[in-house]
Amino acid sequence: MKISPVVFLLCAFSFPATWGQTPAKTVKPVASPVKPLGKPPAREEPASPESLEIAQRVHVGSMPCELGATVHLSRDPASPGYFHVSGKGFRYRMKTVATTTGAIRLEDQKAGAVWLQLANKSMLMNQKNGRRVADECAHPDQVAFAKDMVNNPPPALFDTTGMGR
């Protein structure tokens, strides 16, 4: 197959102009942000009156724990009923949760952390890892209560004198 000189010249003079050029970058169209239909993003729910009452009884400050650990607990000034719990290697934002036992419970559901405050001690647990992060933590009020329990023990749960038989 023979190429005519005219076609050859047309091809020869039209292609070199494009041979030295770099290919144009393809521009991807920018998608406009799509707002999801339905519920707006989850916002922090305000604490209930019951939670606010529980929050008043939470001990705040630095609390020494066993094995030399320390837990720092402070109220969140922007959100009543919420607390910041931190120490070496952890930091949680917790909310008061009502219990049936009377123990004070704070939870960070996203992280799986739970702070339990009893009359004589407190502890921090990580439910996701299934372990205690800090134990035997004590505020000065809890230390005083524990000493009082030693001097004035609570009544026994079971009758050990034999009179109840």
PDB file of C-alpha atoms in Angstrom:
ATOM      1  CA  MET A   1       0.000   0.000   0.000  1.00  0.00           C
ATOM      2  CA  LYS A   2       1.361   3.312  -1.114  1.00  0.00           C
ATOM      3  CA  ILE A   3       0.790   6.527   0.771  1.00  0.00           C
ATOM      4  CA  SER A   4       0.242   9.569  -1.344  1.00  0.00           C
ATOM      5  CA  PRO A   5       2.756  12.355  -0.910  1.00  0.00           C
ATOM      6  CA  VAL A   6       0.009  14.783   0.091  1.00  0.00           C
ATOM      7  CA  VAL A   7      -1.226  12.577   2.936  1.00  0.00           C
ATOM      8  CA  PHE A   8       2.345  11.978   4.022  1.00  0.00           C
ATOM      9  CA  LEU A   9       3.081  15.705   4.161  1.00  0.00           C
ATOM     10  CA  LEU A  10      -0.136  16.446   6.051  1.00  0.00           C
ATOM     11  CA  CYS A  11       0.656  13.794   8.613  1.00  0.00           C
ATOM     12  CA  ALA A  12       4.301  14.814   8.903  1.00  0.00           C
ATOM     13  CA  PHE A  13       3.516  18.462   9.559  1.00  0.00           C
ATOM     14  CA  SER A  14       0.533  17.977  11.888  1.00  0.00           C
ATOM     15  CA  PHE A  15       1.927  15.358  14.305  1.00  0.00           C
ATOM     16  CA  PRO A  16       5.211  16.988  15.389  1.00  0.00           C
ATOM     17  CA  ALA A  17       3.280  19.804  17.010  1.00  0.00           C
ATOM     18  CA  THR A  18       1.659  17.330  19.377  1.00  0.00           C
ATOM     19  CA  TRP A  19       4.682  15.045  19.818  1.00  0.00           C
ATOM     20  CA  GLY A  20       6.626  17.486  22.018  1.00  0.00           C
ATOM     21  CA  GLN A  21       3.676  18.282  24.246  1.00  0.00           C
ATOM     22  CA  THR A  22       2.989  16.493  27.470  1.00  0.00           C
ATOM     23  CA  PRO A  23      -0.406  14.957  27.706  1.00  0.00           C
ATOM     24  CA  ALA A  24      -2.960  17.137  29.394  1.00  0.00           C
ATOM     25  CA  LYS A  25      -3.828  16.107  32.919  1.00  0.00           C
ATOM     26  CA  THR A  26      -7.293  14.813  33.271  1.00  0.00           C
ATOM     27  CA  VAL A  27      -9.243  16.926  35.686  1.00  0.00           C
ATOM     28  CA  LYS A  28     -11.626  15.042  37.867  1.00  0.00           C
ATOM     29  CA  PRO A  29     -14.826  16.868  38.560  1.00  0.00           C
ATOM     30  CA  VAL A  30     -15.118  17.943  42.159  1.00  0.00           C
ATOM     31  CA  ALA A  31     -18.143  16.446  43.767  1.00  0.00           C
ATOM     32  CA  SER A  32     -20.126  18.835  45.869  1.00  0.00           C
ATOM     33  CA  PRO A  33     -20.563  17.647  49.447  1.00  0.00           C
ATOM     34  CA  VAL A  34     -23.748  15.705  49.822  1.00  0.00           C
ATOM     35  CA  LYS A  35     -25.699  16.262  52.976  1.00  0.00           C
ATOM     36  CA  PRO A  36     -27.114  13.008  54.308  1.00  0.00           C
ATOM     37  CA  LEU A  37     -30.828  12.791  54.660  1.00  0.00           C
ATOM     38  CA  GLY A  38     -32.335  11.788  57.953  1.00  0.00           C
ATOM     39  CA  LYS A  39     -30.861  12.468  61.360  1.00  0.00           C
ATOM     40  CA  PRO A  40     -28.308  15.229  61.917  1.00  0.00           C
ATOM     41  CA  PRO A  41     -24.911  14.186  63.321  1.00  0.00           C
ATOM     42  CA  ALA A  42     -25.099  12.844  66.855  1.00  0.00           C
ATOM     43  CA  ARG A  43     -24.649  15.556  69.428  1.00  0.00           C
ATOM     44  CA  GLU A  44     -23.885  15.258  73.065  1.00  0.00           C
ATOM     45  CA  GLU A  45     -27.042  14.811  75.037  1.00  0.00           C
ATOM     46  CA  PRO A  46     -27.368  17.009  78.109  1.00  0.00           C
ATOM     47  CA  ALA A  47     -27.213  15.280  81.474  1.00  0.00           C
ATOM     48  CA  SER A  48     -30.510  14.393  83.113  1.00  0.00           C
ATOM     49  CA  PRO A  49     -31.443  15.870  86.514  1.00  0.00           C
ATOM     50  CA  GLU A  50     -30.635  12.480  88.077  1.00  0.00           C
ATOM     51  CA  SER A  51     -27.166  12.490  86.463  1.00  0.00           C
ATOM     52  CA  LEU A  52     -26.552  16.049  87.645  1.00  0.00           C
ATOM     53  CA  GLU A  53     -27.392  14.982  91.211  1.00  0.00           C
ATOM     54  CA  ILE A  54     -24.945  12.073  90.941  1.00  0.00           C
ATOM     55  CA  ALA A  55     -22.280  14.407  89.485  1.00  0.00           C
ATOM     56  CA  GLN A  56     -22.377  16.505  92.674  1.00  0.00           C
ATOM     57  CA  ARG A  57     -21.110  13.486  94.662  1.00  0.00           C
ATOM     58  CA  VAL A  58     -18.163  12.654  92.385  1.00  0.00           C
ATOM     59  CA  HIS A  59     -14.771  13.237  94.038  1.00  0.00           C
ATOM     60  CA  VAL A  60     -12.514  15.380  91.847  1.00  0.00           C
ATOM     61  CA  GLY A  61      -8.800  16.077  91.993  1.00  0.00           C
ATOM     62  CA  SER A  62      -5.662  13.939  91.878  1.00  0.00           C
ATOM     63  CA  MET A  63      -6.083  10.561  93.502  1.00  0.00           C
ATOM     64  CA  PRO A  64      -3.180   8.257  94.319  1.00  0.00           C
ATOM     65  CA  CYS A  65      -3.755   4.623  93.393  1.00  0.00           C
ATOM     66  CA  GLU A  66      -1.962   1.342  94.026  1.00  0.00           C
ATOM     67  CA  LEU A  67       1.411   0.667  92.399  1.00  0.00           C
ATOM     68  CA  GLY A  68       2.252   4.377  92.314  1.00  0.00           C
ATOM     69  CA  ALA A  69      -0.363   5.338  89.724  1.00  0.00           C
ATOM     70  CA  THR A  70      -2.339   8.587  89.903  1.00  0.00           C
ATOM     71  CA  VAL A  71      -5.705   9.424  88.377  1.00  0.00           C
ATOM     72  CA  HIS A  72      -6.747  13.032  87.748  1.00  0.00           C
ATOM     73  CA  LEU A  73     -10.487  13.670  87.696  1.00  0.00           C
ATOM     74  CA  SER A  74     -11.988  17.070  86.835  1.00  0.00           C
ATOM     75  CA  ARG A  75     -15.420  18.390  85.924  1.00  0.00           C
ATOM     76  CA  ASP A  76     -16.062  19.541  82.370  1.00  0.00           C
ATOM     77  CA  PRO A  77     -17.032  23.195  82.846  1.00  0.00           C
ATOM     78  CA  ALA A  78     -18.769  23.329  79.452  1.00  0.00           C
ATOM     79  CA  SER A  79     -20.954  20.262  80.054  1.00  0.00           C
ATOM     80  CA  PRO A  80     -22.409  19.625  83.519  1.00  0.00           C
ATOM     81  CA  GLY A  81     -22.472  15.917  84.351  1.00  0.00           C
ATOM     82  CA  TYR A  82     -19.356  15.180  82.281  1.00  0.00           C
ATOM     83  CA  PHE A  83     -15.827  14.612  83.611  1.00  0.00           C
ATOM     84  CA  HIS A  84     -12.259  14.357  82.311  1.00  0.00           C
ATOM     85  CA  VAL A  85     -10.370  11.349  83.698  1.00  0.00           C
ATOM     86  CA  SER A  86      -6.676  11.089  82.886  1.00  0.00           C
ATOM     87  CA  GLY A  87      -3.455   9.482  84.015  1.00  0.00           C
ATOM     88  CA  LYS A  88      -0.320   7.944  82.594  1.00  0.00           C
ATOM     89  CA  GLY A  89      -1.239   6.490  79.209  1.00  0.00           C
ATOM     90  CA  PHE A  90      -4.972   7.261  79.218  1.00  0.00           C
ATOM     91  CA  ARG A  91      -7.453  10.101  78.880  1.00  0.00           C
ATOM     92  CA  TYR A  92     -11.229   9.724  78.915  1.00  0.00           C
ATOM     93  CA  ARG A  93     -14.268  11.975  78.827  1.00  0.00           C
ATOM     94  CA  MET A  94     -16.915  10.370  80.993  1.00  0.00           C
ATOM     95  CA  LYS A  95     -20.580  10.858  81.737  1.00  0.00           C
ATOM     96  CA  THR A  96     -22.399   9.995  84.967  1.00  0.00           C
ATOM     97  CA  VAL A  97     -24.595   6.899  84.818  1.00  0.00           C
ATOM     98  CA  ALA A  98     -27.248   5.937  87.359  1.00  0.00           C
ATOM     99  CA  THR A  99     -26.797   2.605  89.182  1.00  0.00           C
ATOM    100  CA  THR A 100     -29.085   0.509  91.366  1.00  0.00           C
ATOM    101  CA  THR A 101     -26.358  -0.193  93.942  1.00  0.00           C
ATOM    102  CA  GLY A 102     -25.639   3.391  94.940  1.00  0.00           C
ATOM    103  CA  ALA A 103     -22.085   3.290  93.588  1.00  0.00           C
ATOM    104  CA  ILE A 104     -21.109   6.274  91.482  1.00  0.00           C
ATOM    105  CA  ARG A 105     -20.371   5.246  87.908  1.00  0.00           C
ATOM    106  CA  LEU A 106     -18.842   7.276  85.101  1.00  0.00           C
ATOM    107  CA  GLU A 107     -18.599   5.885  81.573  1.00  0.00           C
ATOM    108  CA  ASP A 108     -16.862   6.641  78.301  1.00  0.00           C
ATOM    109  CA  GLN A 109     -18.892   4.316  76.087  1.00  0.00           C
ATOM    110  CA  LYS A 110     -16.813   4.935  72.973  1.00  0.00           C
ATOM    111  CA  ALA A 111     -13.554   3.974  74.693  1.00  0.00           C
ATOM    112  CA  GLY A 112     -15.163   1.303  76.899  1.00  0.00           C
ATOM    113  CA  ALA A 113     -13.842   2.885  80.110  1.00  0.00           C
ATOM    114  CA  VAL A 114     -15.677   2.863  83.459  1.00  0.00           C
ATOM    115  CA  TRP A 115     -14.852   4.741  86.678  1.00  0.00           C
ATOM    116  CA  LEU A 116     -16.442   3.260  89.807  1.00  0.00           C
ATOM    117  CA  GLN A 117     -16.463   5.284  92.999  1.00  0.00           C
ATOM    118  CA  LEU A 118     -17.331   3.486  96.228  1.00  0.00           C
ATOM    119  CA  ALA A 119     -17.352   4.941  99.717  1.00  0.00           C
ATOM    120  CA  ASN A 120     -13.805   3.752 100.512  1.00  0.00           C
ATOM    121  CA  LYS A 121     -12.052   3.520  97.119  1.00  0.00           C
ATOM    122  CA  SER A 122     -12.369   4.060  93.374  1.00  0.00           C
ATOM    123  CA  MET A 123     -11.196   2.112  90.335  1.00  0.00           C
ATOM    124  CA  LEU A 124     -10.841   2.633  86.599  1.00  0.00           C
ATOM    125  CA  MET A 125     -11.612  -0.282  84.291  1.00  0.00           C
ATOM    126  CA  ASN A 126     -11.351  -0.773  80.546  1.00  0.00           C
ATOM    127  CA  GLN A 127     -14.171  -3.072  79.464  1.00  0.00           C
ATOM    128  CA  LYS A 128     -12.835  -3.472  75.922  1.00  0.00           C
ATOM    129  CA  ASN A 129      -9.527  -4.871  77.219  1.00  0.00           C
ATOM    130  CA  GLY A 130     -11.184  -6.584  80.181  1.00  0.00           C
ATOM    131  CA  ARG A 131      -8.758  -5.216  82.782  1.00  0.00           C
ATOM    132  CA  ARG A 132      -8.402  -2.661  85.533  1.00  0.00           C
ATOM    133  CA  VAL A 133      -6.411   0.392  84.519  1.00  0.00           C
ATOM    134  CA  ALA A 134      -6.127   1.767  88.074  1.00  0.00           C
ATOM    135  CA  ASP A 135      -7.272   0.268  91.376  1.00  0.00           C
ATOM    136  CA  GLU A 136      -7.381   1.300  95.030  1.00  0.00           C
ATOM    137  CA  CYS A 137      -7.583   4.990  94.068  1.00  0.00           C
ATOM    138  CA  ALA A 138      -8.585   7.126  97.029  1.00  0.00           C
ATOM    139  CA  HIS A 139      -9.681  10.722  97.528  1.00  0.00           C
ATOM    140  CA  PRO A 140      -8.963  12.095 101.037  1.00  0.00           C
ATOM    141  CA  ASP A 141     -12.667  11.657 101.906  1.00  0.00           C
ATOM    142  CA  GLN A 142     -12.459   7.992 100.886  1.00  0.00           C
ATOM    143  CA  VAL A 143      -9.279   7.484 102.948  1.00  0.00           C
ATOM    144  CA  ALA A 144     -11.076   8.881 106.004  1.00  0.00           C
ATOM    145  CA  PHE A 145     -14.070   6.601 105.385  1.00  0.00           C
ATOM    146  CA  ALA A 146     -11.796   3.536 105.044  1.00  0.00           C
ATOM    147  CA  LYS A 147     -10.059   4.359 108.351  1.00  0.00           C
ATOM    148  CA  ASP A 148     -13.447   4.750 109.993  1.00  0.00           C
ATOM    149  CA  MET A 149     -14.470   1.320 108.651  1.00  0.00           C
ATOM    150  CA  VAL A 150     -11.421  -0.196 110.371  1.00  0.00           C
ATOM    151  CA  ASN A 151     -12.235   1.487 113.700  1.00  0.00           C
ATOM    152  CA  ASN A 152     -16.009   0.984 113.454  1.00  0.00           C
ATOM    153  CA  PRO A 153     -16.650  -2.026 111.222  1.00  0.00           C
ATOM    154  CA  PRO A 154     -20.069  -2.298 109.642  1.00  0.00           C
ATOM    155  CA  PRO A 155     -22.418  -4.986 110.964  1.00  0.00           C
ATOM    156  CA  ALA A 156     -21.866  -8.476 109.542  1.00  0.00           C
ATOM    157  CA  LEU A 157     -24.111  -9.570 106.731  1.00  0.00           C
ATOM    158  CA  PHE A 158     -24.468 -13.043 108.223  1.00  0.00           C
ATOM    159  CA  ASP A 159     -25.195 -13.922 111.825  1.00  0.00           C
ATOM    160  CA  THR A 160     -22.040 -15.649 113.079  1.00  0.00           C
ATOM    161  CA  THR A 161     -23.097 -15.969 116.741  1.00  0.00           C
ATOM    162  CA  GLY A 162     -25.348 -18.943 116.151  1.00  0.00           C
ATOM    163  CA  MET A 163     -28.402 -17.083 117.436  1.00  0.00           C
ATOM    164  CA  GLY A 164     -30.125 -17.015 114.068  1.00  0.00           C
ATOM    165  CA  ARG A 165     -30.392 -20.800 113.730  1.00  0.00           C
TER     166      ARG A 165
END
